[in-house]
Amino acid sequence: MTQIGVGLVGFGLSGRVFHAPFVEATEGLALRAIVSSDPAKVHDRLPGMAVVPSVEALLAEPGIELVIVASPDDLHADHAIAALDAGKHVLVEKPVATTLGDAQRMRDAAQRTGRMLTVFQNRRWDADFLTLKRMIGEDLLGEIVHFESHFDRWKPDVPERWKDAREGGSWFDLGPHLVDQALCLFGMPDAMTLDLASMREGSPAPDWFHAVLRYPNRRVVLHSSKLCADDGLRFAVHGTGGSWIKHGLDTQEPAIVGGAQPGDADLGVDPIPGTYTPASDIHSHGEVPNERGDYRLFWNALASAIRGDGPNPVGIEQALDTMKVLEAGMRSAKSGATVAF
């Protein structure tokens, strides 16, 4: 199989944990160069890896077909468009951009150049989300009327980093994950309301959000707080066929941070089963075995798509819908009103 050469822009948490290890573990992909201002940090993890100082230098490297943009969010559009114009396929970290307008410019560049543009929405391959999709496919929940999705944390100290100071705060950091999952399941809502707040003392941007997406016969609640000592709740899903309550977050990220590698025997195993209560017997509660989370499924699909053997795993139009919800949420939070789509 001819290898697809990969260049990586950025070697922060995203580049180190979510991209470099999985590129190296994916058949048909070969990581060939990384943009970083700290070559020593790269070589500590990847001895001998080519390190270049800029996106321009990366695009001049031979044998690179796919560029992964894992730079700060406000640089995504410029870096992605430069790579597309250079004839490269592009994978962009979430959020795809900081504005819908920039995301549309990226989409237009992909269409103009005939290159593939995809977005890293890895949480579609979390153990809990795969389990939920299986339950929906088996019609265990019936028509879902209330869907609640949480990304809560206990992080009372405010770190000094750009992610915690940007406009929108955690709504543009964790929100893209929750919005993307909701749209995968239910499509675009009719309207939404977002409440943003800074709960931690000294927080420069919102660290708490509560969004309600409105559908004709359904409400979808997306919630995140960084001041939750009991931060275990992940999903609460209620339908005409029953309820499913899930605690615990997917284990892949902390495992890789701790030294695990893609393909390890227990990577992606979720040890906390959800609880199912069937509508036919509301006094009966049973544990639901979890699917195994596996981010390699995204990477395998990406390699196949570049070779022309399958669809884009996260299409740019889906990413644009996520951006529409994120921006509508900001308008709602600023006005205090419900925003219609």
CSV table of C-alpha atoms in Angstrom, one decimal:
chain,number,residue,atom,x,y,z
A,1,MET,CA,0.0,0.0,0.0
A,2,THR,CA,1.3,3.4,-0.9
A,3,GLN,CA,1.8,5.5,2.2
A,4,ILE,CA,0.1,8.9,2.6
A,5,GLY,CA,2.6,11.4,3.9
A,6,VAL,CA,1.4,13.5,6.8
A,7,GLY,CA,2.5,16.9,8.1
A,8,LEU,CA,1.3,18.1,11.5
A,9,VAL,CA,0.9,21.7,12.4
A,10,GLY,CA,1.3,22.1,16.2
A,11,PHE,CA,2.5,19.7,19.0
A,12,GLY,CA,0.5,20.8,22.0
A,13,LEU,CA,-1.9,18.4,23.7
A,14,SER,CA,-3.9,17.8,20.6
A,15,GLY,CA,-0.8,17.0,18.4
A,16,ARG,CA,0.9,14.9,21.0
A,17,VAL,CA,-2.2,12.9,22.2
A,18,PHE,CA,-4.8,12.8,19.5
A,19,HIS,CA,-2.8,13.0,16.2
A,20,ALA,CA,0.8,11.9,16.2
A,21,PRO,CA,0.2,8.5,18.0
A,22,PHE,CA,-2.8,7.6,15.8
A,23,VAL,CA,-1.1,8.6,12.5
A,24,GLU,CA,1.8,6.4,13.4
A,25,ALA,CA,-0.6,3.5,14.3
A,26,THR,CA,-2.7,3.8,11.1
A,27,GLU,CA,-1.8,1.6,8.2
A,28,GLY,CA,-1.2,3.7,5.1
A,29,LEU,CA,-0.3,6.9,7.0
A,30,ALA,CA,3.3,8.1,7.6
A,31,LEU,CA,4.1,11.1,9.8
A,32,ARG,CA,6.9,13.0,8.0
A,33,ALA,CA,7.2,16.5,9.5
A,34,ILE,CA,5.9,18.6,12.4
A,35,VAL,CA,5.7,22.4,12.8
A,36,SER,CA,6.9,23.3,16.2
A,37,SER,CA,8.9,26.0,17.9
A,38,ASP,CA,10.3,23.4,20.4
A,39,PRO,CA,12.1,20.6,18.5
A,40,ALA,CA,13.3,19.1,21.8
A,41,LYS,CA,9.7,18.5,22.9
A,42,VAL,CA,9.0,16.7,19.6
A,43,HIS,CA,12.1,14.6,19.7
A,44,ASP,CA,11.4,13.6,23.3
A,45,ARG,CA,8.4,11.7,21.9
A,46,LEU,CA,9.5,11.2,18.3
A,47,PRO,CA,13.3,10.9,18.0
A,48,GLY,CA,14.5,11.7,14.5
A,49,MET,CA,11.2,13.4,13.4
A,50,ALA,CA,11.7,16.3,11.0
A,51,VAL,CA,10.7,19.5,12.7
A,52,VAL,CA,10.1,22.7,10.7
A,53,PRO,CA,9.5,26.3,12.0
A,54,SER,CA,6.5,27.3,9.9
A,55,VAL,CA,3.5,26.1,7.9
A,56,GLU,CA,5.2,27.5,4.8
A,57,ALA,CA,8.2,25.3,5.4
A,58,LEU,CA,6.0,22.3,6.0
A,59,LEU,CA,4.2,22.8,2.7
A,60,ALA,CA,7.6,22.8,1.0
A,61,GLU,CA,8.5,19.4,2.4
A,62,PRO,CA,8.4,16.6,-0.2
A,63,GLY,CA,5.9,13.7,0.0
A,64,ILE,CA,3.2,15.3,2.2
A,65,GLU,CA,-0.4,14.7,1.0
A,66,LEU,CA,-2.3,15.4,4.2
A,67,VAL,CA,-1.8,18.3,6.6
A,68,ILE,CA,-3.2,18.2,10.1
A,69,VAL,CA,-4.0,21.6,11.5
A,70,ALA,CA,-3.7,21.5,15.3
A,71,SER,CA,-2.7,25.2,15.8
A,72,PRO,CA,-4.6,27.6,17.9
A,73,ASP,CA,-8.2,28.0,16.8
A,74,ASP,CA,-7.8,31.5,15.3
A,75,LEU,CA,-5.2,30.2,12.9
A,76,HIS,CA,-7.2,27.3,11.6
A,77,ALA,CA,-8.6,29.0,8.6
A,78,ASP,CA,-5.4,30.6,7.3
A,79,HIS,CA,-3.4,27.4,7.9
A,80,ALA,CA,-6.0,25.1,6.3
A,81,ILE,CA,-6.6,27.4,3.3
A,82,ALA,CA,-2.8,27.6,2.7
A,83,ALA,CA,-2.5,23.8,2.8
A,84,LEU,CA,-5.5,23.3,0.5
A,85,ASP,CA,-4.1,25.9,-2.0
A,86,ALA,CA,-0.9,23.9,-1.9
A,87,GLY,CA,-2.8,20.8,-3.1
A,88,LYS,CA,-2.9,19.0,0.3
A,89,HIS,CA,-5.8,17.3,1.9
A,90,VAL,CA,-6.6,18.8,5.3
A,91,LEU,CA,-7.7,17.6,8.7
A,92,VAL,CA,-8.6,20.4,11.1
A,93,GLU,CA,-8.9,20.2,14.9
A,94,LYS,CA,-12.3,21.2,16.4
A,95,PRO,CA,-13.7,23.8,16.3
A,96,VAL,CA,-13.1,24.1,12.6
A,97,ALA,CA,-12.7,27.9,12.9
A,98,THR,CA,-13.6,30.7,15.2
A,99,THR,CA,-16.3,32.1,12.9
A,100,LEU,CA,-18.8,30.6,10.5
A,101,GLY,CA,-17.4,33.0,7.8
A,102,ASP,CA,-14.0,31.5,8.2
A,103,ALA,CA,-15.4,28.0,8.1
A,104,GLN,CA,-17.2,28.8,4.9
A,105,ARG,CA,-14.0,30.2,3.3
A,106,MET,CA,-12.3,26.9,4.2
A,107,ARG,CA,-15.2,24.9,2.6
A,108,ASP,CA,-14.9,27.1,-0.5
A,109,ALA,CA,-11.1,26.5,-0.7
A,110,ALA,CA,-11.7,22.7,-0.6
A,111,GLN,CA,-14.2,22.9,-3.3
A,112,ARG,CA,-12.0,25.1,-5.4
A,113,THR,CA,-8.9,22.9,-5.1
A,114,GLY,CA,-10.7,19.5,-5.2
A,115,ARG,CA,-9.0,18.5,-2.0
A,116,MET,CA,-10.6,16.8,1.0
A,117,LEU,CA,-11.3,18.9,4.2
A,118,THR,CA,-12.3,17.1,7.3
A,119,VAL,CA,-12.7,17.9,11.0
A,120,PHE,CA,-11.5,16.0,14.0
A,121,GLN,CA,-14.6,15.1,15.9
A,122,ASN,CA,-13.2,12.2,17.7
A,123,ARG,CA,-15.9,12.0,20.3
A,124,ARG,CA,-18.1,10.3,17.8
A,125,TRP,CA,-16.0,7.2,18.6
A,126,ASP,CA,-16.2,7.4,22.4
A,127,ALA,CA,-17.3,4.2,24.1
A,128,ASP,CA,-20.4,5.9,25.6
A,129,PHE,CA,-21.6,7.5,22.3
A,130,LEU,CA,-21.1,4.3,20.4
A,131,THR,CA,-23.1,2.5,23.1
A,132,LEU,CA,-25.9,5.1,22.8
A,133,LYS,CA,-26.0,4.8,19.0
A,134,ARG,CA,-26.3,1.0,19.4
A,135,MET,CA,-29.2,1.3,21.9
A,136,ILE,CA,-31.0,3.7,19.5
A,137,GLY,CA,-30.5,1.3,16.7
A,138,GLU,CA,-32.0,-1.5,18.8
A,139,ASP,CA,-35.0,0.8,19.6
A,140,LEU,CA,-34.4,0.4,23.3
A,141,LEU,CA,-35.2,4.0,24.1
A,142,GLY,CA,-38.1,4.6,21.7
A,143,GLU,CA,-38.7,8.2,20.7
A,144,ILE,CA,-36.2,10.3,22.7
A,145,VAL,CA,-37.9,13.3,24.3
A,146,HIS,CA,-35.2,14.5,26.7
A,147,PHE,CA,-31.4,14.2,25.9
A,148,GLU,CA,-28.9,15.5,28.4
A,149,SER,CA,-25.2,15.5,27.6
A,150,HIS,CA,-22.5,16.7,30.2
A,151,PHE,CA,-18.8,17.5,30.1
A,152,ASP,CA,-18.2,18.5,33.7
A,153,ARG,CA,-14.9,18.9,35.5
A,154,TRP,CA,-13.5,19.7,38.9
A,155,LYS,CA,-10.9,22.3,37.9
A,156,PRO,CA,-11.2,25.2,40.5
A,157,ASP,CA,-7.9,26.8,39.5
A,158,VAL,CA,-7.8,28.8,36.3
A,159,PRO,CA,-4.7,28.0,34.2
A,160,GLU,CA,-3.0,30.6,32.2
A,161,ARG,CA,-3.6,29.4,28.6
A,162,TRP,CA,-5.3,30.9,25.6
A,163,LYS,CA,-8.1,28.3,25.6
A,164,ASP,CA,-9.4,29.6,28.9
A,165,ALA,CA,-9.3,33.3,27.8
A,166,ARG,CA,-10.9,33.2,24.4
A,167,GLU,CA,-14.3,34.6,23.7
A,168,GLY,CA,-16.9,31.9,24.4
A,169,GLY,CA,-14.5,30.1,26.8
A,170,SER,CA,-15.5,26.5,27.2
A,171,TRP,CA,-18.4,26.8,24.8
A,172,PHE,CA,-15.9,26.9,22.0
A,173,ASP,CA,-13.6,24.3,23.6
A,174,LEU,CA,-16.0,21.5,24.9
A,175,GLY,CA,-19.1,22.8,23.2
A,176,PRO,CA,-18.1,21.5,19.7
A,177,HIS,CA,-18.0,18.0,21.0
A,178,LEU,CA,-21.4,18.1,22.5
A,179,VAL,CA,-23.0,20.0,19.6
A,180,ASP,CA,-21.5,17.6,17.0
A,181,GLN,CA,-22.8,14.5,18.9
A,182,ALA,CA,-26.3,16.0,19.2
A,183,LEU,CA,-26.5,16.9,15.5
A,184,CYS,CA,-25.3,13.4,14.6
A,185,LEU,CA,-28.3,12.0,16.4
A,186,PHE,CA,-31.0,14.6,15.8
A,187,GLY,CA,-30.0,17.0,13.1
A,188,MET,CA,-30.3,20.7,13.3
A,189,PRO,CA,-32.7,22.1,15.9
A,190,ASP,CA,-35.5,24.6,15.3
A,191,ALA,CA,-34.1,27.0,17.8
A,192,MET,CA,-31.7,27.2,20.8
A,193,THR,CA,-31.0,29.1,24.0
A,194,LEU,CA,-27.5,29.4,25.6
A,195,ASP,CA,-26.5,30.6,29.1
A,196,LEU,CA,-22.8,31.4,29.7
A,197,ALA,CA,-21.1,32.2,32.9
A,198,SER,CA,-17.7,32.6,34.6
A,199,MET,CA,-18.1,30.7,37.9
A,200,ARG,CA,-14.5,30.4,39.0
A,201,GLU,CA,-12.9,33.4,40.6
A,202,GLY,CA,-10.6,35.2,38.1
A,203,SER,CA,-11.8,33.3,35.1
A,204,PRO,CA,-11.2,35.5,32.0
A,205,ALA,CA,-13.9,33.8,29.9
A,206,PRO,CA,-17.0,31.6,30.5
A,207,ASP,CA,-16.2,28.3,32.2
A,208,TRP,CA,-19.9,27.2,32.5
A,209,PHE,CA,-22.5,26.8,29.8
A,210,HIS,CA,-26.0,25.4,29.6
A,211,ALA,CA,-27.6,25.1,26.1
A,212,VAL,CA,-31.1,24.0,25.3
A,213,LEU,CA,-31.6,22.9,21.7
A,214,ARG,CA,-35.3,22.9,20.7
A,215,TYR,CA,-36.9,20.3,18.5
A,216,PRO,CA,-40.7,19.9,17.9
A,217,ASN,CA,-41.1,17.0,20.4
A,218,ARG,CA,-37.7,16.9,22.0
A,219,ARG,CA,-35.4,19.0,24.2
A,220,VAL,CA,-31.6,18.5,24.1
A,221,VAL,CA,-29.6,19.9,27.0
A,222,LEU,CA,-25.8,20.4,26.6
A,223,HIS,CA,-24.1,21.3,29.8
A,224,SER,CA,-20.5,21.9,31.1
A,225,SER,CA,-19.1,23.2,34.4
A,226,LYS,CA,-15.5,23.3,35.7
A,227,LEU,CA,-16.7,23.5,39.3
A,228,CYS,CA,-18.3,20.1,39.7
A,229,ALA,CA,-16.8,18.1,42.5
A,230,ASP,CA,-19.2,15.3,41.5
A,231,ASP,CA,-18.5,15.4,37.7
A,232,GLY,CA,-19.4,11.9,36.8
A,233,LEU,CA,-22.7,12.3,34.9
A,234,ARG,CA,-22.2,12.0,31.1
A,235,PHE,CA,-25.6,11.2,29.6
A,236,ALA,CA,-29.2,11.2,30.8
A,237,VAL,CA,-31.5,10.0,28.0
A,238,HIS,CA,-35.2,9.6,28.4
A,239,GLY,CA,-37.6,8.2,25.7
A,240,THR,CA,-40.9,6.6,25.2
A,241,GLY,CA,-39.2,3.2,25.4
A,242,GLY,CA,-37.1,3.8,28.5
A,243,SER,CA,-34.2,5.7,30.1
A,244,TRP,CA,-30.4,5.4,30.0
A,245,ILE,CA,-28.1,7.0,32.5
A,246,LYS,CA,-24.4,7.0,32.0
A,247,HIS,CA,-21.6,8.1,34.3
A,248,GLY,CA,-17.9,8.3,33.5
A,249,LEU,CA,-16.0,9.8,30.6
A,250,ASP,CA,-14.4,7.9,27.7
A,251,THR,CA,-11.0,6.6,28.8
A,252,GLN,CA,-8.9,7.0,25.7
A,253,GLU,CA,-7.5,10.5,26.2
A,254,PRO,CA,-6.3,10.0,29.8
A,255,ALA,CA,-4.9,6.6,28.9
A,256,ILE,CA,-2.8,8.0,26.0
A,257,VAL,CA,-1.7,10.9,28.2
A,258,GLY,CA,-0.5,8.3,30.7
A,259,GLY,CA,1.5,6.4,28.1
A,260,ALA,CA,-0.9,4.0,26.4
A,261,GLN,CA,-0.7,3.5,22.7
A,262,PRO,CA,-3.4,2.9,20.0
A,263,GLY,CA,-3.9,-0.8,19.7
A,264,ASP,CA,-3.2,-1.6,23.3
A,265,ALA,CA,-5.5,-4.4,24.5
A,266,ASP,CA,-7.6,-2.3,27.0
A,267,LEU,CA,-7.5,1.1,25.3
A,268,GLY,CA,-11.1,2.3,24.9
A,269,VAL,CA,-12.6,-0.1,27.4
A,270,ASP,CA,-15.1,1.8,29.5
A,271,PRO,CA,-15.4,0.1,33.0
A,272,ILE,CA,-18.6,2.0,34.0
A,273,PRO,CA,-21.7,0.5,32.5
A,274,GLY,CA,-24.8,2.7,32.0
A,275,THR,CA,-28.1,1.9,33.6
A,276,TYR,CA,-31.2,1.2,31.5
A,277,THR,CA,-34.8,1.4,32.8
A,278,PRO,CA,-37.3,0.0,30.4
A,279,ALA,CA,-40.7,1.8,30.1
A,280,SER,CA,-42.4,-1.5,30.2
A,281,ASP,CA,-41.1,-2.1,33.8
A,282,ILE,CA,-40.0,1.2,35.4
A,283,HIS,CA,-39.0,-0.7,38.6
A,284,SER,CA,-36.4,-2.8,36.7
A,285,HIS,CA,-32.9,-1.5,36.2
A,286,GLY,CA,-30.2,-3.2,34.3
A,287,GLU,CA,-26.6,-2.5,33.4
A,288,VAL,CA,-25.9,-2.0,29.7
A,289,PRO,CA,-22.5,-3.3,28.4
A,290,ASN,CA,-20.4,-0.7,26.7
A,291,GLU,CA,-19.1,-0.7,23.2
A,292,ARG,CA,-15.4,-0.2,23.0
A,293,GLY,CA,-14.3,3.3,22.2
A,294,ASP,CA,-11.8,3.4,19.3
A,295,TYR,CA,-10.5,6.6,17.7
A,296,ARG,CA,-8.6,4.4,15.2
A,297,LEU,CA,-12.0,4.1,13.4
A,298,PHE,CA,-11.8,7.7,12.4
A,299,TRP,CA,-8.2,7.4,11.2
A,300,ASN,CA,-8.8,4.3,9.2
A,301,ALA,CA,-11.8,6.0,7.6
A,302,LEU,CA,-9.7,9.1,6.8
A,303,ALA,CA,-7.0,7.0,5.1
A,304,SER,CA,-9.6,5.2,3.1
A,305,ALA,CA,-11.3,8.5,2.1
A,306,ILE,CA,-8.1,10.0,0.8
A,307,ARG,CA,-7.5,6.9,-1.3
A,308,GLY,CA,-11.0,7.2,-2.7
A,309,ASP,CA,-12.3,4.0,-0.9
A,310,GLY,CA,-14.8,5.6,1.3
A,311,PRO,CA,-16.6,8.8,2.5
A,312,ASN,CA,-15.1,11.7,4.4
A,313,PRO,CA,-15.6,10.6,8.0
A,314,VAL,CA,-16.6,14.2,9.2
A,315,GLY,CA,-17.8,16.2,6.2
A,316,ILE,CA,-17.2,19.9,6.1
A,317,GLU,CA,-21.0,20.6,5.8
A,318,GLN,CA,-21.5,18.9,9.1
A,319,ALA,CA,-18.8,21.1,10.6
A,320,LEU,CA,-20.5,24.2,9.2
A,321,ASP,CA,-23.7,23.1,11.0
A,322,THR,CA,-21.8,22.8,14.3
A,323,MET,CA,-20.4,26.3,13.7
A,324,LYS,CA,-24.0,27.6,13.1
A,325,VAL,CA,-25.0,26.3,16.5
A,326,LEU,CA,-21.9,27.7,18.2
A,327,GLU,CA,-22.5,31.1,16.8
A,328,ALA,CA,-26.2,31.1,17.4
A,329,GLY,CA,-25.4,30.2,21.0
A,330,MET,CA,-23.2,33.2,21.4
A,331,ARG,CA,-26.0,35.5,20.0
A,332,SER,CA,-28.4,33.9,22.5
A,333,ALA,CA,-26.1,34.3,25.4
A,334,LYS,CA,-25.4,38.0,24.6
A,335,SER,CA,-29.1,38.8,24.0
A,336,GLY,CA,-30.7,36.6,26.6
A,337,ALA,CA,-33.1,35.4,24.0
A,338,THR,CA,-33.9,32.2,22.1
A,339,VAL,CA,-32.4,32.2,18.6
A,340,ALA,CA,-34.2,30.4,15.7
A,341,PHE,CA,-32.5,28.7,12.8
